[in-house]
Amino acid sequence: MNQIAPVAALRSGGCGDAPILRERGQREVFCGLTGIIWLHRKIQDAFFLVVGSRTCAHLIQSAAGVMIFAEPRFATAIIDERDLAGLADANDELDRVVGRLIERRPDIKLLFLVGSCPSEVIKLDLSRAAQRLSRQMAPDVRVLSYSGSGIETTFTQGEDACLSSLVPELLAEAADAAPSLLVVGALADVVEAQLGRLFTAIGIQDVRFFPPRNSRDMPKIGPNTRMLLAQPFLAETGRLLEARGAQYLATPFPLGVEGTTAWLQAAATAFGVNQDHFDRAIAPARDRATGAVARHRAQLEGKSIFLFPDSQLEIPLARFLSRELGMKLVEVGTPYLHRQHLAAELDLLPEGTSLSEGQDVDLQLDRCRAAAPDLVVCGLGLANPLESEGMTTKWAIELVFTPIQGFDQAGDLAELFARPLVRRMKLAV
Amino acid sequence: MQLTLWTYEGPPHVGAMRVATGMEKLHYVLHAPQGDTYADLLFTMIERNAKRPPVTYTTFQARDLGSDTADLFKTAVRDAYARFQPQAMLVGASCTAELIQDDPGGLARALDLPVPVVAVELPAYQKKENWGANETFYRLVRAFAGPVERTPGGPRCNILGPTALGFRHRDDVREITGLLTRMGIAINVTAPLSATPADLVRLADADFNVVLYPEIASSTAAYLDRQFGQKSTKVIPIGVGATRDFIVEVAGLAGIDATAVLAESQSNLPWYSRSVDSTYLTNKRVFVFGDASHAIAAARMAEQEFGFKVVGLGTYSREFAREVREAARLYGIEALITDDYLEVEEQVAALQPELVLGTQMERHIAKRLGLPCAMISAPMHVQDFPARYAPQMGFEGANVIFDTWVHPLMMGLEEHLLGMFREDFEFNAAPSHLGASATPARVPEPVLETVAAQAVPDSSVQPQPAGPARWAPDAEKELSRIPFFVRGKARRNTEKFASDQGLTLITVETLYDAKAQVGR
Ligand code: SF4
């Protein structure tokens, strides 16, 4: 999974070929199951059935806080002792659980069987189960499978695995179809709408988003598809889409004014948009964003920041924080570094930035304490303990659950980092 | 395989974490994949602990399987010992590691650490969180408690059961410690909460045990009885009556006279409950669900100390199903023993209680059904760890509970006034102390309490299908005259009545026929 593509030809300057600290100790990060929390709200006729243990059920419930709907569109089929006795039995059990589920929820059109550590260790073949169930329930329900297990995936890689499982479902576009733009990665609806309007203003008419809100609206794909990744953690999805003919557009990610401009520019260039027209089309949103970001610069400029690995958003965020807000990067940790998709980002990082990949949480905490940064970006398990040691922290998970991409979120994104510092200054207790 | 939407309890190793995190100078090495580190946030975010739980996870990955997961485990134990220097180590496996059978106990012992290593085997595919806490505490006590010379002096006891992430455990310990101290009883050890492994060694230096949470301390108490002849308390001191019974029981075990303590011990609950403004509480129909101890205690308080009528009682603690069934018989009802959230919701919807006493899950059920609710048991959320002192046990606990349970209800006088003024268009028919948001919603609505803000709105929630019977305009108008807080119930009851009678049109007559039939 997540095969790392060979290091692409890197431009000089920046951090493109900087050495990186690789650690293999305790990783304090979520597993890929966590992606279900935002994915089930994105694809609105899909249901996510985790095949796992009570731990898996508890993880999703705890990571989501408690998010209880009349009926949530995710659940866990908890494996018990009887299932461990024999595999044939476990498959029958799975069929029974899925049958019950579909009976309760006839509105489900797409069902994901999501593998976990236990299902993988006992070698429960969910892709075969998915094929079998898909045959049984055709044409009403399509059944797919992917792994969100902690032994295979880290946090946002769950989305990568989910989208990868959808790629073979996409219909082929004719080789002579007009060029289209495919935006890849789950974005909040509000962000999608804003980006859609910008693309229209720029003059790119045929823009498709993947994943779509409805499983029946899967975009077609072919050699005239140009693909913009909206998220930095889509290594496998990107690879599979390229294999289906899509042309990958290398660009920084749409975080901050600079990132969003470059990202839109990559599409404009690919579609041969006139430069003046492009500049005029994005000017209002871009100027608005520049002003919104500037309002937070005073608060953040010159402050040092340490990012623990969490979502793979760390490198684009670090680029934004250092270049648009003037923050000093102490250490930028990431669970995985995909050199090809992040090449443009790495080039923009200040030379000599300390990067780390993987984790040994105790050693990293030692480094963090020694550096005493002004702000620490970390997971929920570390935030309060670090606050109690006198550090100021920002929960990383909020960066995944909050709309942060595009011009109109750039100010909000800056504010997310400014707020903990403002708060620390304000409190007099 | 069991289809599960929400779970009341985590896996058993989370129970072990609650014990380890409650204790001092103990470190737990858990053979587990990276995702299992989510459990840290239960302690740091929900309980707002200032320290990380004393837990090291091996976070093995797929590429480690079959090759060096055992080495990984040994390295983790060695490093954790060197870094944290605990008095003892606890080792075990989570659900995934249980399947790869690395034998954490054997591997850790082979390291010859200079401190004791206790291995806990927690069958993750059979058992759950409370069982895991119970077993872990028992294994630790078995490993450490030994014969000791009795400290001279008056009666002494241990307090057993409080852990990290317990429902008001910290405050209960303070309240009960105060009560026992007033009785002239010395506290030998409180455990697991705040105890070190060294403290467990001297558990036998007490005459008896006070068991506050049987879900966590029952095996330990039975062991200490077998081993050292220490008897333990059975009464859970939640409520005025139970606290008084507890005092009598403790006095018996300590061989002292409790008359003076009983005479001076006061709670405001009895007077508040007798005060005429509480008359409106009479026979309010309550549904009670939680862990066994809290549910049984809440039901007793509801009936005897609030004058409510218990219409439903249940627990997710299957280990204590017998006790809850017995309690339910006292109220002439059948206990609901289940860990299936949907089953609980179904029963609440069917019973239409006027107050729900439950856990975090019931809070959401109640919110959706537009019913008032108060918390009595774990699992809970961050708002259930209040900043103020808020025990459940002892006399102060009874005061806290009185306020907590009455708060979501309409004040008696207010209820009356609402009835009088409901025709006034300027009158905002919501309880004044709850704010506008308390207005019960008839259509189920999504309830969002995410840790972080939500990115994408959900449109999965469909309105309930309309009932088969149609409402005549005059009946609909009459219904609108009924105070809002019973309107939803009146509507449902009438619709059910109409469908039972095979009626297709609901008239004013039907409304009152239904009222007469259903009554309460
Ligand atoms: S790490 Fe594995 S066992 Fe743990 S919650 Fe994730 S998938 Fe389940």
PDB file of N, CA, C and O in Angstrom, chain A residues 366-406:
ATOM      1  N   ASP A 366      10.954  14.871  23.679  1.00  0.00           N
ATOM      2  CA  ASP A 366      12.213  15.406  24.231  1.00  0.00           C
ATOM      3  C   ASP A 366      12.720  16.563  23.374  1.00  0.00           C
ATOM      4  O   ASP A 366      13.110  17.615  23.892  1.00  0.00           O
ATOM      5  N   ARG A 367      12.699  16.355  22.056  1.00  0.00           N
ATOM      6  CA  ARG A 367      13.180  17.417  21.158  1.00  0.00           C
ATOM      7  C   ARG A 367      12.301  18.657  21.273  1.00  0.00           C
ATOM      8  O   ARG A 367      12.789  19.781  21.289  1.00  0.00           O
ATOM      9  N   CYS A 368      11.006  18.413  21.379  1.00  0.00           N
ATOM     10  CA  CYS A 368      10.067  19.529  21.459  1.00  0.00           C
ATOM     11  C   CYS A 368      10.305  20.337  22.737  1.00  0.00           C
ATOM     12  O   CYS A 368      10.366  21.560  22.715  1.00  0.00           O
ATOM     13  N   ARG A 369      10.462  19.636  23.838  1.00  0.00           N
ATOM     14  CA  ARG A 369      10.693  20.339  25.113  1.00  0.00           C
ATOM     15  C   ARG A 369      11.986  21.128  25.066  1.00  0.00           C
ATOM     16  O   ARG A 369      12.062  22.260  25.531  1.00  0.00           O
ATOM     17  N   ALA A 370      13.010  20.518  24.460  1.00  0.00           N
ATOM     18  CA  ALA A 370      14.306  21.196  24.406  1.00  0.00           C
ATOM     19  C   ALA A 370      14.206  22.458  23.559  1.00  0.00           C
ATOM     20  O   ALA A 370      14.820  23.481  23.876  1.00  0.00           O
ATOM     21  N   ALA A 371      13.407  22.400  22.503  1.00  0.00           N
ATOM     22  CA  ALA A 371      13.309  23.557  21.612  1.00  0.00           C
ATOM     23  C   ALA A 371      12.390  24.638  22.177  1.00  0.00           C
ATOM     24  O   ALA A 371      12.486  25.797  21.798  1.00  0.00           O
ATOM     25  N   ALA A 372      11.503  24.244  23.094  1.00  0.00           N
ATOM     26  CA  ALA A 372      10.534  25.177  23.677  1.00  0.00           C
ATOM     27  C   ALA A 372       9.918  26.126  22.642  1.00  0.00           C
ATOM     28  O   ALA A 372      10.063  27.340  22.734  1.00  0.00           O
ATOM     29  N   PRO A 373       9.208  25.579  21.650  1.00  0.00           N
ATOM     30  CA  PRO A 373       8.622  26.429  20.614  1.00  0.00           C
ATOM     31  C   PRO A 373       7.461  27.268  21.169  1.00  0.00           C
ATOM     32  O   PRO A 373       6.908  26.947  22.222  1.00  0.00           O
ATOM     33  N   ASP A 374       7.093  28.310  20.435  1.00  0.00           N
ATOM     34  CA  ASP A 374       5.965  29.133  20.868  1.00  0.00           C
ATOM     35  C   ASP A 374       4.636  28.416  20.654  1.00  0.00           C
ATOM     36  O   ASP A 374       3.673  28.680  21.343  1.00  0.00           O
ATOM     37  N   LEU A 375       4.601  27.532  19.654  1.00  0.00           N
ATOM     38  CA  LEU A 375       3.353  26.827  19.364  1.00  0.00           C
ATOM     39  C   LEU A 375       3.669  25.394  18.925  1.00  0.00           C
ATOM     40  O   LEU A 375       4.618  25.178  18.174  1.00  0.00           O
ATOM     41  N   VAL A 376       2.878  24.450  19.421  1.00  0.00           N
ATOM     42  CA  VAL A 376       3.062  23.046  19.056  1.00  0.00           C
ATOM     43  C   VAL A 376       1.770  22.560  18.404  1.00  0.00           C
ATOM     44  O   VAL A 376       0.687  22.762  18.947  1.00  0.00           O
ATOM     45  N   VAL A 377       1.887  21.926  17.247  1.00  0.00           N
ATOM     46  CA  VAL A 377       0.720  21.327  16.598  1.00  0.00           C
ATOM     47  C   VAL A 377       0.805  19.830  16.849  1.00  0.00           C
ATOM     48  O   VAL A 377       1.808  19.195  16.503  1.00  0.00           O
ATOM     49  N   CYS A 378      -0.203  19.274  17.518  1.00  0.00           N
ATOM     50  CA  CYS A 378      -0.095  17.863  17.910  1.00  0.00           C
ATOM     51  C   CYS A 378      -1.470  17.233  18.045  1.00  0.00           C
ATOM     52  O   CYS A 378      -2.478  17.914  17.958  1.00  0.00           O
ATOM     53  N   GLY A 379      -1.472  15.939  18.274  1.00  0.00           N
ATOM     54  CA  GLY A 379      -2.717  15.188  18.421  1.00  0.00           C
ATOM     55  C   GLY A 379      -3.360  15.423  19.779  1.00  0.00           C
ATOM     56  O   GLY A 379      -2.767  16.006  20.689  1.00  0.00           O
ATOM     57  N   LEU A 380      -4.583  14.922  19.910  1.00  0.00           N
ATOM     58  CA  LEU A 380      -5.358  15.152  21.125  1.00  0.00           C
ATOM     59  C   LEU A 380      -4.766  14.473  22.356  1.00  0.00           C
ATOM     60  O   LEU A 380      -4.987  14.900  23.473  1.00  0.00           O
ATOM     61  N   GLY A 381      -4.013  13.397  22.137  1.00  0.00           N
ATOM     62  CA  GLY A 381      -3.415  12.702  23.278  1.00  0.00           C
ATOM     63  C   GLY A 381      -2.280  13.503  23.898  1.00  0.00           C
ATOM     64  O   GLY A 381      -1.934  13.299  25.068  1.00  0.00           O
ATOM     65  N   LEU A 382      -1.690  14.413  23.123  1.00  0.00           N
ATOM     66  CA  LEU A 382      -0.516  15.141  23.608  1.00  0.00           C
ATOM     67  C   LEU A 382      -0.833  16.576  24.024  1.00  0.00           C
ATOM     68  O   LEU A 382      -0.084  17.183  24.797  1.00  0.00           O
ATOM     69  N   ALA A 383      -1.927  17.137  23.497  1.00  0.00           N
ATOM     70  CA  ALA A 383      -2.161  18.574  23.650  1.00  0.00           C
ATOM     71  C   ALA A 383      -2.250  19.015  25.120  1.00  0.00           C
ATOM     72  O   ALA A 383      -1.474  19.866  25.570  1.00  0.00           O
ATOM     73  N   ASN A 384      -3.170  18.432  25.873  1.00  0.00           N
ATOM     74  CA  ASN A 384      -3.303  18.877  27.263  1.00  0.00           C
ATOM     75  C   ASN A 384      -2.054  18.614  28.098  1.00  0.00           C
ATOM     76  O   ASN A 384      -1.641  19.484  28.869  1.00  0.00           O
ATOM     77  N   PRO A 385      -1.425  17.443  27.978  1.00  0.00           N
ATOM     78  CA  PRO A 385      -0.178  17.254  28.735  1.00  0.00           C
ATOM     79  C   PRO A 385       0.873  18.320  28.402  1.00  0.00           C
ATOM     80  O   PRO A 385       1.546  18.810  29.313  1.00  0.00           O
ATOM     81  N   LEU A 386       0.982  18.719  27.149  1.00  0.00           N
ATOM     82  CA  LEU A 386       1.962  19.756  26.810  1.00  0.00           C
ATOM     83  C   LEU A 386       1.520  21.119  27.346  1.00  0.00           C
ATOM     84  O   LEU A 386       2.341  21.900  27.826  1.00  0.00           O
ATOM     85  N   GLU A 387       0.224  21.404  27.276  1.00  0.00           N
ATOM     86  CA  GLU A 387      -0.276  22.665  27.843  1.00  0.00           C
ATOM     87  C   GLU A 387       0.068  22.733  29.327  1.00  0.00           C
ATOM     88  O   GLU A 387       0.474  23.772  29.834  1.00  0.00           O
ATOM     89  N   SER A 388      -0.091  21.592  29.997  1.00  0.00           N
ATOM     90  CA  SER A 388       0.164  21.601  31.442  1.00  0.00           C
ATOM     91  C   SER A 388       1.650  21.792  31.736  1.00  0.00           C
ATOM     92  O   SER A 388       2.021  22.205  32.825  1.00  0.00           O
ATOM     93  N   GLU A 389       2.485  21.528  30.729  1.00  0.00           N
ATOM     94  CA  GLU A 389       3.915  21.803  30.912  1.00  0.00           C
ATOM     95  C   GLU A 389       4.242  23.235  30.522  1.00  0.00           C
ATOM     96  O   GLU A 389       5.413  23.625  30.501  1.00  0.00           O
ATOM     97  N   GLY A 390       3.221  23.994  30.146  1.00  0.00           N
ATOM     98  CA  GLY A 390       3.442  25.407  29.845  1.00  0.00           C
ATOM     99  C   GLY A 390       3.544  25.718  28.362  1.00  0.00           C
ATOM    100  O   GLY A 390       3.787  26.861  27.982  1.00  0.00           O
ATOM    101  N   MET A 391       3.361  24.708  27.505  1.00  0.00           N
ATOM    102  CA  MET A 391       3.435  25.001  26.078  1.00  0.00           C
ATOM    103  C   MET A 391       2.067  25.392  25.544  1.00  0.00           C
ATOM    104  O   MET A 391       1.046  25.096  26.150  1.00  0.00           O
ATOM    105  N   THR A 392       2.068  26.048  24.387  1.00  0.00           N
ATOM    106  CA  THR A 392       0.819  26.421  23.729  1.00  0.00           C
ATOM    107  C   THR A 392       0.630  25.485  22.541  1.00  0.00           C
ATOM    108  O   THR A 392       1.556  25.274  21.773  1.00  0.00           O
ATOM    109  N   THR A 393      -0.559  24.916  22.449  1.00  0.00           N
ATOM    110  CA  THR A 393      -0.762  23.881  21.436  1.00  0.00           C
ATOM    111  C   THR A 393      -1.967  24.153  20.546  1.00  0.00           C
ATOM    112  O   THR A 393      -2.865  24.906  20.918  1.00  0.00           O
ATOM    113  N   LYS A 394      -1.939  23.523  19.409  1.00  0.00           N
ATOM    114  CA  LYS A 394      -3.073  23.545  18.477  1.00  0.00           C
ATOM    115  C   LYS A 394      -3.359  22.087  18.132  1.00  0.00           C
ATOM    116  O   LYS A 394      -2.464  21.366  17.737  1.00  0.00           O
ATOM    117  N   TRP A 395      -4.615  21.661  18.303  1.00  0.00           N
ATOM    118  CA  TRP A 395      -4.931  20.263  17.959  1.00  0.00           C
ATOM    119  C   TRP A 395      -4.883  20.080  16.468  1.00  0.00           C
ATOM    120  O   TRP A 395      -5.590  20.762  15.739  1.00  0.00           O
ATOM    121  N   ALA A 396      -4.135  19.096  16.051  1.00  0.00           N
ATOM    122  CA  ALA A 396      -3.978  18.837  14.626  1.00  0.00           C
ATOM    123  C   ALA A 396      -5.288  18.389  13.982  1.00  0.00           C
ATOM    124  O   ALA A 396      -5.562  18.721  12.832  1.00  0.00           O
ATOM    125  N   ILE A 397      -6.095  17.658  14.728  1.00  0.00           N
ATOM    126  CA  ILE A 397      -7.270  17.054  14.085  1.00  0.00           C
ATOM    127  C   ILE A 397      -8.235  18.110  13.563  1.00  0.00           C
ATOM    128  O   ILE A 397      -8.932  17.907  12.588  1.00  0.00           O
ATOM    129  N   GLU A 398      -8.224  19.275  14.185  1.00  0.00           N
ATOM    130  CA  GLU A 398      -9.116  20.341  13.737  1.00  0.00           C
ATOM    131  C   GLU A 398      -8.773  20.767  12.306  1.00  0.00           C
ATOM    132  O   GLU A 398      -9.630  21.231  11.558  1.00  0.00           O
ATOM    133  N   LEU A 399      -7.505  20.605  11.941  1.00  0.00           N
ATOM    134  CA  LEU A 399      -7.075  20.988  10.596  1.00  0.00           C
ATOM    135  C   LEU A 399      -7.633  20.042   9.545  1.00  0.00           C
ATOM    136  O   LEU A 399      -7.658  20.343   8.360  1.00  0.00           O
ATOM    137  N   VAL A 400      -8.064  18.875   9.993  1.00  0.00           N
ATOM    138  CA  VAL A 400      -8.642  17.908   9.068  1.00  0.00           C
ATOM    139  C   VAL A 400     -10.159  18.069   9.002  1.00  0.00           C
ATOM    140  O   VAL A 400     -10.767  17.899   7.960  1.00  0.00           O
ATOM    141  N   PHE A 401     -10.773  18.424  10.115  1.00  0.00           N
ATOM    142  CA  PHE A 401     -12.234  18.505  10.170  1.00  0.00           C
ATOM    143  C   PHE A 401     -12.780  19.876   9.771  1.00  0.00           C
ATOM    144  O   PHE A 401     -13.973  20.031   9.589  1.00  0.00           O
ATOM    145  N   THR A 402     -11.915  20.874   9.696  1.00  0.00           N
ATOM    146  CA  THR A 402     -12.378  22.225   9.396  1.00  0.00           C
ATOM    147  C   THR A 402     -12.083  22.544   7.929  1.00  0.00           C
ATOM    148  O   THR A 402     -11.051  22.124   7.433  1.00  0.00           O
ATOM    149  N   PRO A 403     -12.950  23.271   7.269  1.00  0.00           N
ATOM    150  CA  PRO A 403     -12.615  23.684   5.904  1.00  0.00           C
ATOM    151  C   PRO A 403     -11.446  24.668   5.955  1.00  0.00           C
ATOM    152  O   PRO A 403     -11.557  25.721   6.585  1.00  0.00           O
ATOM    153  N   ILE A 404     -10.321  24.338   5.335  1.00  0.00           N
ATOM    154  CA  ILE A 404      -9.151  25.221   5.376  1.00  0.00           C
ATOM    155  C   ILE A 404      -8.606  25.526   3.986  1.00  0.00           C
ATOM    156  O   ILE A 404      -7.718  26.355   3.841  1.00  0.00           O
ATOM    157  N   GLN A 405      -9.127  24.866   2.939  1.00  0.00           N
ATOM    158  CA  GLN A 405      -8.548  25.036   1.615  1.00  0.00           C
ATOM    159  C   GLN A 405      -9.171  26.241   0.896  1.00  0.00           C
ATOM    160  O   GLN A 405     -10.312  26.594   1.150  1.00  0.00           O
ATOM    161  N   GLY A 406      -8.402  26.819   0.005  1.00  0.00           N
ATOM    162  CA  GLY A 406      -8.930  27.875  -0.851  1.00  0.00           C
ATOM    163  C   GLY A 406      -8.762  29.267  -0.265  1.00  0.00           C
ATOM    164  O   GLY A 406      -8.408  29.433   0.894  1.00  0.00           O
TER     165      GLY A 406
END
